[in-house]
C-alpha positions as a printed Julia matrix, in Angstrom:
260×3 Matrix{Float64}:
 52.04   28.42    5.72
 51.2    24.87    6.7
 50.58   22.63    3.71
 47.3    20.81    4.18
 47.04   17.06    4.16
 45.91   15.33    1.0
 42.26   14.36    1.43
 41.09   11.11   -0.14
 37.55    9.72   -0.14
 37.41    5.92   -0.09
 34.29    4.67   -1.87
 33.98    0.93   -1.35
 31.53   -1.08   -3.43
 30.91   -4.6    -4.65
 30.65   -3.35   -8.27
 28.37   -6.26   -9.11
 27.95   -4.42  -11.45
 28.88   -0.76  -10.99
 26.0     1.54  -12.0
 26.08    4.94  -13.67
 23.07    7.26  -13.93
 21.06    7.33  -10.74
 23.53    5.12   -8.9
 27.27    4.87   -8.19
 28.08    7.43  -10.87
 25.96   10.08   -9.16
 27.57    9.43   -5.77
 31.07    9.91   -7.18
 30.0    13.13   -8.92
 28.64   14.42   -5.62
 31.89   13.58   -3.82
 33.92   15.38   -6.5
 31.73   18.47   -6.15
 32.04   18.8    -2.36
 33.9    21.95   -1.34
 36.13   22.58    1.64
 36.27   25.55    3.96
 39.64   27.29    3.84
 41.31   28.4     7.05
 44.02   30.98    7.69
 46.54   28.2     8.14
 46.11   26.8     4.62
 48.82   27.08    1.99
 48.09   30.24   -0.05
 49.32   28.5    -3.2
 46.55   25.92   -2.88
 43.67   27.49   -4.79
 41.63   24.33   -5.28
 38.41   24.61   -3.29
 37.4    20.96   -3.68
 37.2    18.98   -0.46
 38.63   15.76   -1.87
 41.85   15.74   -3.85
 40.96   12.27   -5.06
 38.13    9.77   -4.86
 39.37    6.2    -4.68
 36.86    3.66   -5.94
 37.66    0.49   -3.98
 36.02   -2.72   -5.22
 35.47   -5.29   -2.48
 37.9    -8.21   -2.68
 36.25  -10.25    0.03
 33.57   -9.33    2.56
 34.39   -9.6     6.25
 31.3   -11.76    6.82
 31.06  -15.21    5.23
 27.29  -14.83    4.83
 27.82  -11.84    2.53
 30.49  -13.66    0.54
 28.14  -16.61    0.06
 25.31  -14.29   -0.99
 27.54  -12.54   -3.54
 28.68  -15.83   -5.05
 25.05  -16.84   -5.6
 24.6   -13.8    -7.87
 27.05  -15.22  -10.45
 29.37  -12.46   -9.36
 32.22  -11.66  -11.77
 35.71  -12.18  -10.42
 37.62   -9.38   -8.72
 39.57   -8.4   -11.84
 36.4    -8.15  -13.93
 34.69   -5.97  -11.32
 37.73   -3.69  -11.2
 37.71   -3.43  -14.99
 34.04   -2.45  -14.96
 34.85    0.33  -12.49
 37.72    1.53  -14.67
 35.42    1.7   -17.67
 32.78    3.52  -15.63
 35.11    6.2   -14.29
 37.49    6.63  -17.23
 35.04    9.04  -18.86
 35.55   12.73  -17.99
 32.98   13.73  -15.39
 31.86   17.07  -14.1
 34.13   19.35  -12.11
 37.74   20.42  -12.13
 40.16   17.66  -13.2
 37.51   15.09  -12.34
 38.94   12.34  -14.52
 42.32   12.6   -12.78
 40.71   12.77   -9.36
 38.87    9.44   -9.62
 41.06    6.37   -9.31
 40.08    2.71   -9.14
 42.32    1.15   -6.51
 42.88   -2.54   -5.8
 43.75   -1.74   -2.21
 41.88   -4.68   -0.67
 43.81   -7.16   -2.82
 47.12   -5.4    -2.1
 46.4    -5.46    1.63
 45.48   -9.15    1.5
 48.68  -10.03   -0.38
 50.73   -8.04    2.15
 49.07   -9.83    5.08
 49.68  -13.25    3.54
 53.34  -12.37    3.03
 54.0   -11.14    6.57
 51.99  -13.89    8.29
 53.06  -16.75    6.06
 49.4   -17.78    5.86
 48.39  -18.28    2.23
 44.72  -18.08    3.19
 44.88  -14.92    5.3
 42.47  -12.13    4.4
 41.9    -8.56    5.45
 39.06   -8.66    7.98
 36.89   -5.56    7.94
 37.28   -1.87    7.18
 39.41   -1.1    10.25
 42.11   -3.53    9.13
 42.08   -1.99    5.63
 42.43    1.52    7.07
 45.2     0.31    9.35
 47.04   -1.06    6.29
 46.68    2.24    4.45
 47.93    4.31    7.37
 50.7     2.09    8.68
 51.94    0.12    5.68
 50.87    1.71    2.39
 51.83    5.27    3.33
 55.12    4.35    5.0
 56.28    2.56    1.85
 56.06    5.85   -0.08
 59.11    8.15   -0.3
 56.96   11.04   -1.5
 55.84   13.19    1.46
 52.55   13.99   -0.28
 51.71   10.3    -0.46
 52.49    9.87    3.23
 50.49   12.87    4.41
 46.96   11.66    3.73
 43.62   12.11    5.46
 41.14    9.34    4.59
 37.37    9.7     4.52
 35.28    6.53    4.3
 32.08    6.71    2.23
 29.26    4.35    3.15
 25.57    3.8     2.56
 22.98    4.43    5.26
 22.39    0.71    5.83
 26.11    0.14    6.43
 26.21    3.16    8.75
 23.3     1.76   10.77
 25.22   -1.51   11.14
 28.35    0.4    12.16
 26.72    2.39   14.94
 24.72   -0.7    15.9
 27.93   -2.48   16.84
 27.92   -4.97   13.96
 31.25   -3.9    12.46
 34.6    -5.32   13.55
 36.28   -2.61   15.69
 33.55   -0.21   14.61
 34.05    2.05   17.62
 37.66    2.65   16.55
 36.56    3.45   12.99
 34.16    6.07   14.35
 36.82    7.67   16.53
 39.63    7.75   13.95
 38.01    8.17   10.53
 35.96   10.83    8.78
 32.72    9.34    7.44
 30.36   10.36    4.65
 26.94    8.68    4.74
 24.89    8.34    1.55
 21.11    7.87    1.92
 19.4     4.8     0.56
 16.83    5.85   -2.02
 13.78    3.6    -2.29
 10.02    3.77   -2.17
 10.06    2.75    1.49
 13.19    4.53    2.73
 13.61    8.23    3.52
 15.58   10.31    1.03
 17.84   11.66    3.76
 20.17    9.97    6.19
 19.62   10.77    9.85
 22.17   11.09   12.62
 22.15    9.1    15.83
 23.2    11.68   18.45
 24.49    9.24   21.05
 26.97    7.76   18.6
 27.88   11.03   16.87
 29.43   12.24   20.14
 31.97    9.43   19.87
 32.7    10.01   16.17
 35.55   11.97   14.61
 33.4    13.42   11.81
 30.17   12.26   10.15
 28.7    14.07    7.15
 25.29   13.06    5.79
 25.36   13.58    2.03
 21.68   14.29    1.43
 19.89   15.52   -1.68
 22.36   14.15   -4.23
 21.26   15.44   -7.61
 20.22   12.58   -9.89
 20.38    9.84   -7.24
 17.52    7.39   -7.75
 16.34    3.99   -6.59
 18.96    2.18   -8.66
 20.32   -1.18   -7.54
 22.9    -3.55   -8.93
 20.51   -6.37   -8.03
 17.85   -5.0   -10.39
 20.44   -4.65  -13.16
 21.59   -8.26  -12.71
 18.01   -9.51  -12.74
 17.25   -7.55  -15.9
 20.24   -9.1   -17.68
 19.5   -12.63  -16.48
 15.91  -12.17  -17.72
 17.18  -11.59  -21.24
 17.58   -7.81  -21.45
 20.67   -6.66  -23.31
 23.02   -4.66  -21.06
 23.17   -1.94  -23.74
 19.43   -1.28  -23.24
 19.73   -0.71  -19.47
 19.98    3.03  -18.9
 21.59    2.67  -15.47
 24.73    1.19  -17.06
 27.57    3.17  -18.6
 27.76    2.1   -22.3
 31.36    0.92  -21.86
 30.38   -1.17  -18.84
 27.41   -2.6   -20.75
 29.72   -3.54  -23.62
 32.13   -5.25  -21.21
 29.27   -7.24  -19.66
 28.06   -8.36  -23.09
 31.53   -9.31  -24.32
 32.21  -11.39  -21.21
 28.69  -12.84  -21.02
 28.3   -11.83  -17.39
 25.14  -12.52  -15.36
 23.85  -15.07  -17.86
């Protein structure tokens, strides 16, 4: 029997800060719960019916667009290490589903890719530009450095919000057409009072895509935003009183006096 490829969902986020109930935490739970359809060619010894072997939470190191970097800096954004630590505190608690705590990993892939690029180019200021370049690093550098076959035999799925998906199919992403053709996508709807609760496909672009799944009706997903959390803290609310924050994340924010 053919051994199936390891399937990893890449969930990129600014983590400024990472949210729990109603927000990022619900999205990760939904990804962990997704089930795959077995085929006759699957390894009989593989009895795990979960679609994703792992969910990699990938904090943004630097946005591809300077305007977004400038906007993030204006929010008193914590440094990259602090944002990674908040994610680790968020997802270190056992979640729902089989082996969920082992299946969620916070990965500093964007920083690793940037350091690799600076080394090979000799440019100390080089950065990874866009999602395609990150995926290219994972497929052609990260995997090939591994001696373990399992770590080299990976299928990546990129998870994105509906707004980002609209930008992607609207031609605003760097090498977006190649991302569509080579990468599985999962689109999460934006929940707000003015936005629909479901993501909708754009047929003309779907024809050119490898695979696009619209992850609608996520249980517990609400109109939760990191912006609202930051504003609440800067207005004097204690992080520990904000229900959208994991208690360990709230404690970290208080200890480091973030968003003050």
